[in-house]
Structure formats: C-alpha cells, structure tokens
Amino acid sequence: MQTNPTPPPYSSLVAVGDSFTEGMSDLLPDGSYRGWADVLAARMAARTPGFRYANLAVRGKLIGQIVDEQVPTAAAMNADVVTLVGGLNDTLRPKCDMVRVRDLLTEAVERLAPSCRQLVLMRSPGRRGPVLERFRPRMEELFACVDELAARHGALVVDLYGAPALADPRLWDVDRLHLTAEGHRRVAEAVWQTLGHEPEDTEWHVPMAATLPPGWVERRVADARFARQHLLPWIGRRLTGRSSGDGRPPKRPDLVPYEGYEGQAQPPRPDDPVGVG
C-alpha cells in the first residue's frame, strides 16, 4: 500500500464514485447510509478545525456518468484530497468496452489530479465467489490502469483488492455487492493510513477469525432470498436500461464544514432499488 511519509494538514475532502463511495450498505439507524468516506471525513475533521467535506458519489453510476456528472464539479472545488473510485460497475456489465473504460478513467484522473493536492485512487475489494471469478480479468485490467495512472500523476493507490480480509463474505451485505459497516470501517482505515496518518487499526487487512460455515439449508435459503430481493431486480434494471441511481442527487453535493452524520444523507424510500454500484 502506497503511503505518504508524513501527513500534511489536509483541510478538505471530496469523494467521487458510485455506491461503494456513497456508503451502501453501511446503514445508520435513521435509514441513511454512512460508508468509508464519511468515516474518513469524521476522522480528518476531528483533527482539523473547519474541515470541509463533499461526497458526490451516486449508486449505479458508470465511469462515463462519473466523468460527466461528478468530475467537473469535484475539480472546481479545488479540495486538498479527492478520492476517485469508478469503473467497476462497467466491468460487471455483460458487454463492456474496456478500452473505453480505461480512456474515461484516464480522463477523470487527468482532470482531477491538477485540481487537488492529493488524488487517491483504489483497487476495489472483491467478495469471494462466482461473480469475482467471472469478472476477475476485467477487474484486474481496470486495476492495472489505476496503477499506471497513479504512477503517472502522483496519485496514491489503496489496494483493497489485495487485502484478504475484504474478500471474506462476512464483510459483505446480503446483496453480495456492498460492504457491511465493518467492511467500510476497514476501508476507511486503509485510506487513512495511505494518506500517512498513524494507524488506528494495524490489522484492518487481517482476515476475521474462522467460524463454522452455514449449513446447506441455510445457504439455500440465503441464495433464494438474494435472488428474489437483489438479483432479479438487478437483471430487470439491466434489461430495461435503468440504474439504481437514476434521478438521485449526491448526498453531500457541496464542499461545506463537516458536522457529523445528521442530515447528510437522504434516507432510502421503501421502494428504492438496491443494486450494483
């Protein structure tokens, strides 16, 4: 994991991306989503008076949408730190033009890197299972591009893909696509350390203690629930060209002083789709 030797006093953070950065499925009691970026902002704000934070990420966004809808806004904010995670939703589509994905990611980095003091990129985590194995070549092609762009533009890279702990299915929500609160906490710790701060958890990357796996019946019940609640709605959106983020604004669209979790995210409506990205 690439890190800064000594952390400079960062006074602002802008997060760009999809559901991973929006914070699904780190659900708070009021129905809003927190996520690793909010946890990171809270830590930074606790050490820097007047710290400002914006989160432009929206679930379901493809890299082209991120470039069109979020990158210009983020660049104009001239924040100290910008995090960019995107392209993974594209790799999970049956038809994916990886050349176009790489070109768009390159465009995003080239526009964001000069506008901030430190750009942070990520190799996203992957849950063990058939989805990861099916799309692993595309994901690794995307992450190779991330590494190349980081080296070219002086960005930091947080390697979540290489962290064995984050592959553990127990750190993923029932939709099998988004991290739990504990997963998001570990991601926040990884970014925190990459920025050069003293670790608060030196073992964020260490796998959880082994437990007895669920029985056959329990697994089949979980599979059926997953298919009914998450897989079939996701397939329906793919077939109709819809996205879980259609019409949804960012939860923190303005770069303003961070004041905790209250009111920073819109609680999901009962009919809100929960799906990839």
PDB file of C-alpha atoms in Angstrom:
ATOM      1  CA  MET A   1       0.000   0.000   0.000  1.00  0.00           C
ATOM      2  CA  GLN A   2       1.494   3.318  -1.075  1.00  0.00           C
ATOM      3  CA  THR A   3       1.526   5.961   1.652  1.00  0.00           C
ATOM      4  CA  ASN A   4       2.697   9.490   2.309  1.00  0.00           C
ATOM      5  CA  PRO A   5       5.801   9.602   4.573  1.00  0.00           C
ATOM      6  CA  THR A   6       4.281  12.374   6.737  1.00  0.00           C
ATOM      7  CA  PRO A   7       0.653  13.514   6.505  1.00  0.00           C
ATOM      8  CA  PRO A   8       0.243  17.178   5.564  1.00  0.00           C
ATOM      9  CA  PRO A   9      -2.611  19.112   7.192  1.00  0.00           C
ATOM     10  CA  TYR A  10      -5.474  18.372   4.834  1.00  0.00           C
ATOM     11  CA  SER A  11      -8.443  20.710   5.291  1.00  0.00           C
ATOM     12  CA  SER A  12     -10.935  19.337   2.730  1.00  0.00           C
ATOM     13  CA  LEU A  13     -12.043  16.093   1.087  1.00  0.00           C
ATOM     14  CA  VAL A  14     -14.174  15.369  -1.971  1.00  0.00           C
ATOM     15  CA  ALA A  15     -15.293  11.792  -2.702  1.00  0.00           C
ATOM     16  CA  VAL A  16     -16.199  10.775  -6.271  1.00  0.00           C
ATOM     17  CA  GLY A  17     -17.688   7.484  -7.415  1.00  0.00           C
ATOM     18  CA  ASP A  18     -20.593   5.056  -7.164  1.00  0.00           C
ATOM     19  CA  SER A  19     -22.344   3.081  -4.391  1.00  0.00           C
ATOM     20  CA  PHE A  20     -19.047   1.962  -2.874  1.00  0.00           C
ATOM     21  CA  THR A  21     -18.229   5.586  -2.064  1.00  0.00           C
ATOM     22  CA  GLU A  22     -21.840   6.583  -1.369  1.00  0.00           C
ATOM     23  CA  GLY A  23     -21.700   4.133   1.523  1.00  0.00           C
ATOM     24  CA  MET A  24     -24.071   1.276   0.736  1.00  0.00           C
ATOM     25  CA  SER A  25     -24.766  -0.855   2.796  1.00  0.00           C
ATOM     26  CA  ASP A  26     -23.462   0.880   5.931  1.00  0.00           C
ATOM     27  CA  LEU A  27     -26.940   1.714   7.170  1.00  0.00           C
ATOM     28  CA  LEU A  28     -27.440   4.127  10.086  1.00  0.00           C
ATOM     29  CA  PRO A  29     -30.418   3.954  12.488  1.00  0.00           C
ATOM     30  CA  ASP A  30     -32.168   6.832  10.699  1.00  0.00           C
ATOM     31  CA  GLY A  31     -32.111   4.929   7.400  1.00  0.00           C
ATOM     32  CA  SER A  32     -29.293   6.921   5.805  1.00  0.00           C
ATOM     33  CA  TYR A  33     -26.012   5.498   4.549  1.00  0.00           C
ATOM     34  CA  ARG A  34     -22.646   6.302   6.088  1.00  0.00           C
ATOM     35  CA  GLY A  35     -19.743   4.453   4.460  1.00  0.00           C
ATOM     36  CA  TRP A  36     -15.968   4.628   4.467  1.00  0.00           C
ATOM     37  CA  ALA A  37     -15.745   8.153   3.021  1.00  0.00           C
ATOM     38  CA  ASP A  38     -17.894   9.565   5.829  1.00  0.00           C
ATOM     39  CA  VAL A  39     -15.873   7.685   8.443  1.00  0.00           C
ATOM     40  CA  LEU A  40     -12.676   9.058   6.906  1.00  0.00           C
ATOM     41  CA  ALA A  41     -14.090  12.596   6.850  1.00  0.00           C
ATOM     42  CA  ALA A  42     -15.052  12.317  10.523  1.00  0.00           C
ATOM     43  CA  ARG A  43     -11.510  11.349  11.446  1.00  0.00           C
ATOM     44  CA  MET A  44      -9.990  14.155   9.420  1.00  0.00           C
ATOM     45  CA  ALA A  45     -12.462  16.698  10.783  1.00  0.00           C
ATOM     46  CA  ALA A  46     -11.635  15.697  14.365  1.00  0.00           C
ATOM     47  CA  ARG A  47      -8.045  16.794  13.745  1.00  0.00           C
ATOM     48  CA  THR A  48      -8.600  19.848  11.544  1.00  0.00           C
ATOM     49  CA  PRO A  49     -10.887  22.708  12.620  1.00  0.00           C
ATOM     50  CA  GLY A  50     -13.146  23.891   9.810  1.00  0.00           C
ATOM     51  CA  PHE A  51     -12.596  20.711   7.801  1.00  0.00           C
ATOM     52  CA  ARG A  52     -14.860  20.586   4.721  1.00  0.00           C
ATOM     53  CA  TYR A  53     -16.291  17.512   3.006  1.00  0.00           C
ATOM     54  CA  ALA A  54     -18.336  16.728  -0.094  1.00  0.00           C
ATOM     55  CA  ASN A  55     -19.488  13.326  -1.306  1.00  0.00           C
ATOM     56  CA  LEU A  56     -20.636  13.382  -4.942  1.00  0.00           C
ATOM     57  CA  ALA A  57     -20.933   9.598  -5.325  1.00  0.00           C
ATOM     58  CA  VAL A  58     -24.217   8.101  -6.512  1.00  0.00           C
ATOM     59  CA  ARG A  59     -25.088   4.410  -6.648  1.00  0.00           C
ATOM     60  CA  GLY A  60     -25.185   2.686 -10.028  1.00  0.00           C
ATOM     61  CA  LYS A  61     -23.030   5.213 -11.866  1.00  0.00           C
ATOM     62  CA  LEU A  62     -20.826   4.035 -14.725  1.00  0.00           C
ATOM     63  CA  ILE A  63     -17.450   5.640 -15.351  1.00  0.00           C
ATOM     64  CA  GLY A  64     -18.844   7.767 -18.201  1.00  0.00           C
ATOM     65  CA  GLN A  65     -21.506   9.190 -15.898  1.00  0.00           C
ATOM     66  CA  ILE A  66     -18.926   9.851 -13.199  1.00  0.00           C
ATOM     67  CA  VAL A  67     -16.783  11.762 -15.693  1.00  0.00           C
ATOM     68  CA  ASP A  68     -19.735  13.795 -16.977  1.00  0.00           C
ATOM     69  CA  GLU A  69     -21.633  14.426 -13.733  1.00  0.00           C
ATOM     70  CA  GLN A  70     -19.106  14.396 -10.885  1.00  0.00           C
ATOM     71  CA  VAL A  71     -15.588  15.099 -12.141  1.00  0.00           C
ATOM     72  CA  PRO A  72     -16.154  18.709 -13.315  1.00  0.00           C
ATOM     73  CA  THR A  73     -17.830  19.575 -10.002  1.00  0.00           C
ATOM     74  CA  ALA A  74     -15.076  17.923  -7.968  1.00  0.00           C
ATOM     75  CA  ALA A  75     -12.327  19.622  -9.969  1.00  0.00           C
ATOM     76  CA  ALA A  76     -13.925  23.028  -9.447  1.00  0.00           C
ATOM     77  CA  MET A  77     -13.923  22.532  -5.665  1.00  0.00           C
ATOM     78  CA  ASN A  78     -10.077  22.503  -5.514  1.00  0.00           C
ATOM     79  CA  ALA A  79     -10.098  20.292  -2.427  1.00  0.00           C
ATOM     80  CA  ASP A  80      -6.953  19.154  -0.673  1.00  0.00           C
ATOM     81  CA  VAL A  81      -7.854  15.473  -1.139  1.00  0.00           C
ATOM     82  CA  VAL A  82     -10.010  13.871  -3.836  1.00  0.00           C
ATOM     83  CA  THR A  83     -10.845  10.165  -3.839  1.00  0.00           C
ATOM     84  CA  LEU A  84     -11.883   8.576  -7.129  1.00  0.00           C
ATOM     85  CA  VAL A  85     -13.311   5.063  -7.417  1.00  0.00           C
ATOM     86  CA  GLY A  86     -15.085   4.158 -10.643  1.00  0.00           C
ATOM     87  CA  GLY A  87     -15.276   1.709 -13.500  1.00  0.00           C
ATOM     88  CA  LEU A  88     -16.148  -1.402 -11.543  1.00  0.00           C
ATOM     89  CA  ASN A  89     -19.835  -1.165 -12.442  1.00  0.00           C
ATOM     90  CA  ASP A  90     -18.778  -1.149 -16.099  1.00  0.00           C
ATOM     91  CA  THR A  91     -16.736  -4.333 -15.688  1.00  0.00           C
ATOM     92  CA  LEU A  92     -19.795  -6.129 -14.258  1.00  0.00           C
ATOM     93  CA  ARG A  93     -21.894  -5.462 -17.353  1.00  0.00           C
ATOM     94  CA  PRO A  94     -22.216  -8.381 -19.813  1.00  0.00           C
ATOM     95  CA  LYS A  95     -20.927  -6.124 -22.577  1.00  0.00           C
ATOM     96  CA  CYS A  96     -18.041  -3.931 -21.502  1.00  0.00           C
ATOM     97  CA  ASP A  97     -15.671  -1.942 -23.712  1.00  0.00           C
ATOM     98  CA  MET A  98     -12.552  -1.939 -21.561  1.00  0.00           C
ATOM     99  CA  VAL A  99     -10.725   0.385 -23.937  1.00  0.00           C
ATOM    100  CA  ARG A 100     -13.450   2.991 -23.380  1.00  0.00           C
ATOM    101  CA  VAL A 101     -13.398   2.379 -19.620  1.00  0.00           C
ATOM    102  CA  ARG A 102      -9.642   2.941 -19.485  1.00  0.00           C
ATOM    103  CA  ASP A 103      -9.928   6.075 -21.629  1.00  0.00           C
ATOM    104  CA  LEU A 104     -12.635   7.548 -19.406  1.00  0.00           C
ATOM    105  CA  LEU A 105     -10.771   6.717 -16.213  1.00  0.00           C
ATOM    106  CA  THR A 106      -7.699   8.387 -17.709  1.00  0.00           C
ATOM    107  CA  GLU A 107      -9.773  11.481 -18.500  1.00  0.00           C
ATOM    108  CA  ALA A 108     -11.068  11.598 -14.935  1.00  0.00           C
ATOM    109  CA  VAL A 109      -7.585  11.369 -13.436  1.00  0.00           C
ATOM    110  CA  GLU A 110      -6.152  13.941 -15.827  1.00  0.00           C
ATOM    111  CA  ARG A 111      -8.869  16.421 -14.823  1.00  0.00           C
ATOM    112  CA  LEU A 112      -8.780  15.759 -11.087  1.00  0.00           C
ATOM    113  CA  ALA A 113      -5.051  15.411 -10.381  1.00  0.00           C
ATOM    114  CA  PRO A 114      -4.145  19.056 -11.167  1.00  0.00           C
ATOM    115  CA  SER A 115      -7.117  20.379  -9.177  1.00  0.00           C
ATOM    116  CA  CYS A 116      -6.210  18.920  -5.771  1.00  0.00           C
ATOM    117  CA  ARG A 117      -3.212  18.491  -3.509  1.00  0.00           C
ATOM    118  CA  GLN A 118      -3.592  14.719  -3.345  1.00  0.00           C
ATOM    119  CA  LEU A 119      -5.588  12.367  -5.544  1.00  0.00           C
ATOM    120  CA  VAL A 120      -6.393   8.947  -4.082  1.00  0.00           C
ATOM    121  CA  LEU A 121      -7.302   6.002  -6.320  1.00  0.00           C
ATOM    122  CA  MET A 122      -8.311   2.473  -5.296  1.00  0.00           C
ATOM    123  CA  ARG A 123      -8.161  -1.119  -6.336  1.00  0.00           C
ATOM    124  CA  SER A 124     -11.681  -2.005  -5.194  1.00  0.00           C
ATOM    125  CA  PRO A 125     -12.334  -5.016  -2.956  1.00  0.00           C
ATOM    126  CA  GLY A 126     -13.863  -8.186  -4.333  1.00  0.00           C
ATOM    127  CA  ARG A 127     -16.038 -10.694  -2.492  1.00  0.00           C
ATOM    128  CA  ARG A 128     -15.030 -14.324  -2.906  1.00  0.00           C
ATOM    129  CA  GLY A 129     -17.466 -16.167  -5.143  1.00  0.00           C
ATOM    130  CA  PRO A 130     -18.559 -16.808  -8.740  1.00  0.00           C
ATOM    131  CA  VAL A 131     -19.075 -13.133  -9.606  1.00  0.00           C
ATOM    132  CA  LEU A 132     -15.478 -12.283  -8.764  1.00  0.00           C
ATOM    133  CA  GLU A 133     -14.139 -15.259 -10.688  1.00  0.00           C
ATOM    134  CA  ARG A 134     -16.228 -14.472 -13.760  1.00  0.00           C
ATOM    135  CA  PHE A 135     -15.188 -10.835 -13.969  1.00  0.00           C
ATOM    136  CA  ARG A 136     -11.693 -11.078 -12.445  1.00  0.00           C
ATOM    137  CA  PRO A 137      -9.826 -10.474 -15.763  1.00  0.00           C
ATOM    138  CA  ARG A 138     -11.728  -7.228 -16.398  1.00  0.00           C
ATOM    139  CA  MET A 139     -11.270  -6.078 -12.822  1.00  0.00           C
ATOM    140  CA  GLU A 140      -7.547  -6.716 -12.920  1.00  0.00           C
ATOM    141  CA  GLU A 141      -7.288  -4.877 -16.232  1.00  0.00           C
ATOM    142  CA  LEU A 142      -9.048  -1.924 -14.596  1.00  0.00           C
ATOM    143  CA  PHE A 143      -6.720  -2.037 -11.598  1.00  0.00           C
ATOM    144  CA  ALA A 144      -3.644  -2.187 -13.833  1.00  0.00           C
ATOM    145  CA  CYS A 145      -4.874   1.040 -15.404  1.00  0.00           C
ATOM    146  CA  VAL A 146      -5.319   2.530 -11.924  1.00  0.00           C
ATOM    147  CA  ASP A 147      -1.712   1.700 -11.063  1.00  0.00           C
ATOM    148  CA  GLU A 148      -0.413   3.206 -14.305  1.00  0.00           C
ATOM    149  CA  LEU A 149      -2.373   6.421 -13.853  1.00  0.00           C
ATOM    150  CA  ALA A 150      -1.282   6.764 -10.238  1.00  0.00           C
ATOM    151  CA  ALA A 151       2.376   6.451 -11.186  1.00  0.00           C
ATOM    152  CA  ARG A 152       1.947   8.984 -13.981  1.00  0.00           C
ATOM    153  CA  HIS A 153       0.085  11.609 -11.956  1.00  0.00           C
ATOM    154  CA  GLY A 154       1.458  11.178  -8.434  1.00  0.00           C
ATOM    155  CA  ALA A 155      -1.747   9.708  -7.030  1.00  0.00           C
ATOM    156  CA  LEU A 156      -1.892   7.360  -4.060  1.00  0.00           C
ATOM    157  CA  VAL A 157      -3.348   3.871  -4.507  1.00  0.00           C
ATOM    158  CA  VAL A 158      -5.230   1.979  -1.802  1.00  0.00           C
ATOM    159  CA  ASP A 159      -5.040  -1.731  -2.604  1.00  0.00           C
ATOM    160  CA  LEU A 160      -8.271  -3.166  -1.231  1.00  0.00           C
ATOM    161  CA  TYR A 161      -8.363  -5.906  -3.862  1.00  0.00           C
ATOM    162  CA  GLY A 162      -5.187  -7.385  -2.414  1.00  0.00           C
ATOM    163  CA  ALA A 163      -6.470  -7.348   1.175  1.00  0.00           C
ATOM    164  CA  PRO A 164      -7.550 -10.895   2.118  1.00  0.00           C
ATOM    165  CA  ALA A 165      -9.892  -9.643   4.864  1.00  0.00           C
ATOM    166  CA  LEU A 166     -12.080  -7.754   2.398  1.00  0.00           C
ATOM    167  CA  ALA A 167     -12.684 -10.885   0.323  1.00  0.00           C
ATOM    168  CA  ASP A 168     -14.450 -12.527   3.275  1.00  0.00           C
ATOM    169  CA  PRO A 169     -18.193 -12.885   2.507  1.00  0.00           C
ATOM    170  CA  ARG A 170     -18.926 -11.991   6.143  1.00  0.00           C
ATOM    171  CA  LEU A 171     -17.846  -8.409   5.429  1.00  0.00           C
ATOM    172  CA  TRP A 172     -20.401  -8.108   2.617  1.00  0.00           C
ATOM    173  CA  ASP A 173     -24.093  -7.304   2.893  1.00  0.00           C
ATOM    174  CA  VAL A 174     -26.862  -9.734   1.949  1.00  0.00           C
ATOM    175  CA  ASP A 175     -26.945  -8.233  -1.562  1.00  0.00           C
ATOM    176  CA  ARG A 176     -23.374  -9.608  -2.020  1.00  0.00           C
ATOM    177  CA  LEU A 177     -22.368  -6.377  -3.745  1.00  0.00           C
ATOM    178  CA  HIS A 178     -21.794  -3.877  -0.933  1.00  0.00           C
ATOM    179  CA  LEU A 179     -19.691  -3.927   2.218  1.00  0.00           C
ATOM    180  CA  THR A 180     -21.099  -4.068   5.735  1.00  0.00           C
ATOM    181  CA  ALA A 181     -20.374  -1.364   8.301  1.00  0.00           C
ATOM    182  CA  GLU A 182     -17.295  -3.302   9.424  1.00  0.00           C
ATOM    183  CA  GLY A 183     -16.108  -3.568   5.835  1.00  0.00           C
ATOM    184  CA  HIS A 184     -16.481   0.182   5.341  1.00  0.00           C
ATOM    185  CA  ARG A 185     -14.626   0.821   8.606  1.00  0.00           C
ATOM    186  CA  ARG A 186     -11.701  -1.225   7.360  1.00  0.00           C
ATOM    187  CA  VAL A 187     -11.661   0.656   4.053  1.00  0.00           C
ATOM    188  CA  ALA A 188     -11.615   3.981   5.919  1.00  0.00           C
ATOM    189  CA  GLU A 189      -8.652   2.739   7.941  1.00  0.00           C
ATOM    190  CA  ALA A 190      -6.832   1.720   4.764  1.00  0.00           C
ATOM    191  CA  VAL A 191      -7.303   5.155   3.192  1.00  0.00           C
ATOM    192  CA  TRP A 192      -6.391   6.856   6.472  1.00  0.00           C
ATOM    193  CA  GLN A 193      -3.076   5.007   6.591  1.00  0.00           C
ATOM    194  CA  THR A 194      -2.398   5.574   2.899  1.00  0.00           C
ATOM    195  CA  LEU A 195      -2.690   9.319   3.499  1.00  0.00           C
ATOM    196  CA  GLY A 196       0.119   8.931   6.030  1.00  0.00           C
ATOM    197  CA  HIS A 197      -1.762   9.042   9.331  1.00  0.00           C
ATOM    198  CA  GLU A 198      -0.852   6.921  12.323  1.00  0.00           C
ATOM    199  CA  PRO A 199      -2.846   3.668  12.258  1.00  0.00           C
ATOM    200  CA  GLU A 200      -5.866   3.306  14.481  1.00  0.00           C
ATOM    201  CA  ASP A 201      -6.134  -0.355  13.474  1.00  0.00           C
ATOM    202  CA  THR A 202      -2.921  -2.027  12.346  1.00  0.00           C
ATOM    203  CA  GLU A 203      -4.782  -5.215  11.434  1.00  0.00           C
ATOM    204  CA  TRP A 204      -7.568  -3.879   9.182  1.00  0.00           C
ATOM    205  CA  HIS A 205      -6.304  -6.187   6.414  1.00  0.00           C
ATOM    206  CA  VAL A 206      -6.121  -9.289   8.617  1.00  0.00           C
ATOM    207  CA  PRO A 207      -8.873 -11.864   7.970  1.00  0.00           C
ATOM    208  CA  MET A 208     -11.575 -12.362  10.570  1.00  0.00           C
ATOM    209  CA  ALA A 209     -11.356 -15.376  12.854  1.00  0.00           C
ATOM    210  CA  ALA A 210     -12.657 -18.556  11.260  1.00  0.00           C
ATOM    211  CA  THR A 211     -16.179 -19.672  12.095  1.00  0.00           C
ATOM    212  CA  LEU A 212     -18.237 -22.686  11.159  1.00  0.00           C
ATOM    213  CA  PRO A 213     -19.731 -22.200   7.683  1.00  0.00           C
ATOM    214  CA  PRO A 214     -23.533 -22.116   7.370  1.00  0.00           C
ATOM    215  CA  GLY A 215     -25.256 -25.386   6.662  1.00  0.00           C
ATOM    216  CA  TRP A 216     -26.677 -26.471   3.308  1.00  0.00           C
ATOM    217  CA  VAL A 217     -30.256 -25.469   4.123  1.00  0.00           C
ATOM    218  CA  GLU A 218     -29.182 -22.059   5.448  1.00  0.00           C
ATOM    219  CA  ARG A 219     -27.144 -21.416   2.293  1.00  0.00           C
ATOM    220  CA  ARG A 220     -30.034 -22.352   0.017  1.00  0.00           C
ATOM    221  CA  VAL A 221     -32.438 -20.081   1.939  1.00  0.00           C
ATOM    222  CA  ALA A 222     -29.911 -17.230   1.670  1.00  0.00           C
ATOM    223  CA  ASP A 223     -29.482 -17.897  -2.069  1.00  0.00           C
ATOM    224  CA  ALA A 224     -33.236 -17.789  -2.637  1.00  0.00           C
ATOM    225  CA  ARG A 225     -33.611 -14.559  -0.657  1.00  0.00           C
ATOM    226  CA  PHE A 226     -30.693 -12.989  -2.545  1.00  0.00           C
ATOM    227  CA  ALA A 227     -32.171 -13.939  -5.919  1.00  0.00           C
ATOM    228  CA  ARG A 228     -35.620 -12.599  -5.051  1.00  0.00           C
ATOM    229  CA  GLN A 229     -34.582  -9.353  -3.354  1.00  0.00           C
ATOM    230  CA  HIS A 230     -31.462  -8.382  -5.284  1.00  0.00           C
ATOM    231  CA  LEU A 231     -30.518 -10.475  -8.313  1.00  0.00           C
ATOM    232  CA  LEU A 232     -33.856 -10.423 -10.161  1.00  0.00           C
ATOM    233  CA  PRO A 233     -34.389  -6.643  -9.664  1.00  0.00           C
ATOM    234  CA  TRP A 234     -30.835  -6.055 -10.881  1.00  0.00           C
ATOM    235  CA  ILE A 235     -31.453  -8.139 -14.013  1.00  0.00           C
ATOM    236  CA  GLY A 236     -34.692  -6.231 -14.591  1.00  0.00           C
ATOM    237  CA  ARG A 237     -32.858  -2.902 -14.495  1.00  0.00           C
ATOM    238  CA  ARG A 238     -30.210  -4.167 -16.893  1.00  0.00           C
ATOM    239  CA  LEU A 239     -32.871  -5.338 -19.368  1.00  0.00           C
ATOM    240  CA  THR A 240     -34.718  -2.019 -19.237  1.00  0.00           C
ATOM    241  CA  GLY A 241     -31.654   0.229 -19.223  1.00  0.00           C
ATOM    242  CA  ARG A 242     -32.388   1.631 -15.762  1.00  0.00           C
ATOM    243  CA  SER A 243     -29.991   2.260 -12.888  1.00  0.00           C
ATOM    244  CA  SER A 244     -30.407   2.257  -9.122  1.00  0.00           C
ATOM    245  CA  GLY A 245     -29.087   5.833  -9.109  1.00  0.00           C
ATOM    246  CA  ASP A 246     -31.373   7.325 -11.769  1.00  0.00           C
ATOM    247  CA  GLY A 247     -32.585  10.740 -10.602  1.00  0.00           C
ATOM    248  CA  ARG A 248     -30.786  10.525  -7.271  1.00  0.00           C
ATOM    249  CA  PRO A 249     -28.661  13.523  -6.212  1.00  0.00           C
ATOM    250  CA  PRO A 250     -25.382  13.193  -4.278  1.00  0.00           C
ATOM    251  CA  LYS A 251     -25.850  13.024  -0.528  1.00  0.00           C
ATOM    252  CA  ARG A 252     -23.296  15.805   0.116  1.00  0.00           C
ATOM    253  CA  PRO A 253     -23.197  17.917  -3.073  1.00  0.00           C
ATOM    254  CA  ASP A 254     -21.441  20.945  -1.536  1.00  0.00           C
ATOM    255  CA  LEU A 255     -17.979  21.284  -0.020  1.00  0.00           C
ATOM    256  CA  VAL A 256     -19.028  22.514   3.412  1.00  0.00           C
ATOM    257  CA  PRO A 257     -17.825  22.077   7.007  1.00  0.00           C
ATOM    258  CA  TYR A 258     -18.275  18.541   8.257  1.00  0.00           C
ATOM    259  CA  GLU A 259     -20.749  18.327  11.128  1.00  0.00           C
ATOM    260  CA  GLY A 260     -21.316  14.636  11.620  1.00  0.00           C
ATOM    261  CA  TYR A 261     -23.895  12.293  10.194  1.00  0.00           C
ATOM    262  CA  GLU A 262     -27.177  14.040  10.893  1.00  0.00           C
ATOM    263  CA  GLY A 263     -28.907  15.173   7.737  1.00  0.00           C
ATOM    264  CA  GLN A 264     -26.056  14.347   5.409  1.00  0.00           C
ATOM    265  CA  ALA A 265     -27.816  11.533   3.560  1.00  0.00           C
ATOM    266  CA  GLN A 266     -31.326  11.070   2.333  1.00  0.00           C
ATOM    267  CA  PRO A 267     -32.966   8.008   3.894  1.00  0.00           C
ATOM    268  CA  PRO A 268     -33.857   5.432   1.243  1.00  0.00           C
ATOM    269  CA  ARG A 269     -37.514   5.153   0.342  1.00  0.00           C
ATOM    270  CA  PRO A 270     -39.139   1.736   0.825  1.00  0.00           C
ATOM    271  CA  ASP A 271     -39.247   1.237  -2.948  1.00  0.00           C
ATOM    272  CA  ASP A 272     -35.650   2.324  -3.521  1.00  0.00           C
ATOM    273  CA  PRO A 273     -33.772  -0.176  -5.675  1.00  0.00           C
ATOM    274  CA  VAL A 274     -30.654  -1.636  -4.132  1.00  0.00           C
ATOM    275  CA  GLY A 275     -28.301  -2.998  -6.740  1.00  0.00           C
ATOM    276  CA  VAL A 276     -24.868  -2.923  -8.293  1.00  0.00           C
ATOM    277  CA  GLY A 277     -22.940   0.263  -7.791  1.00  0.00           C
TER     278      GLY A 277
END
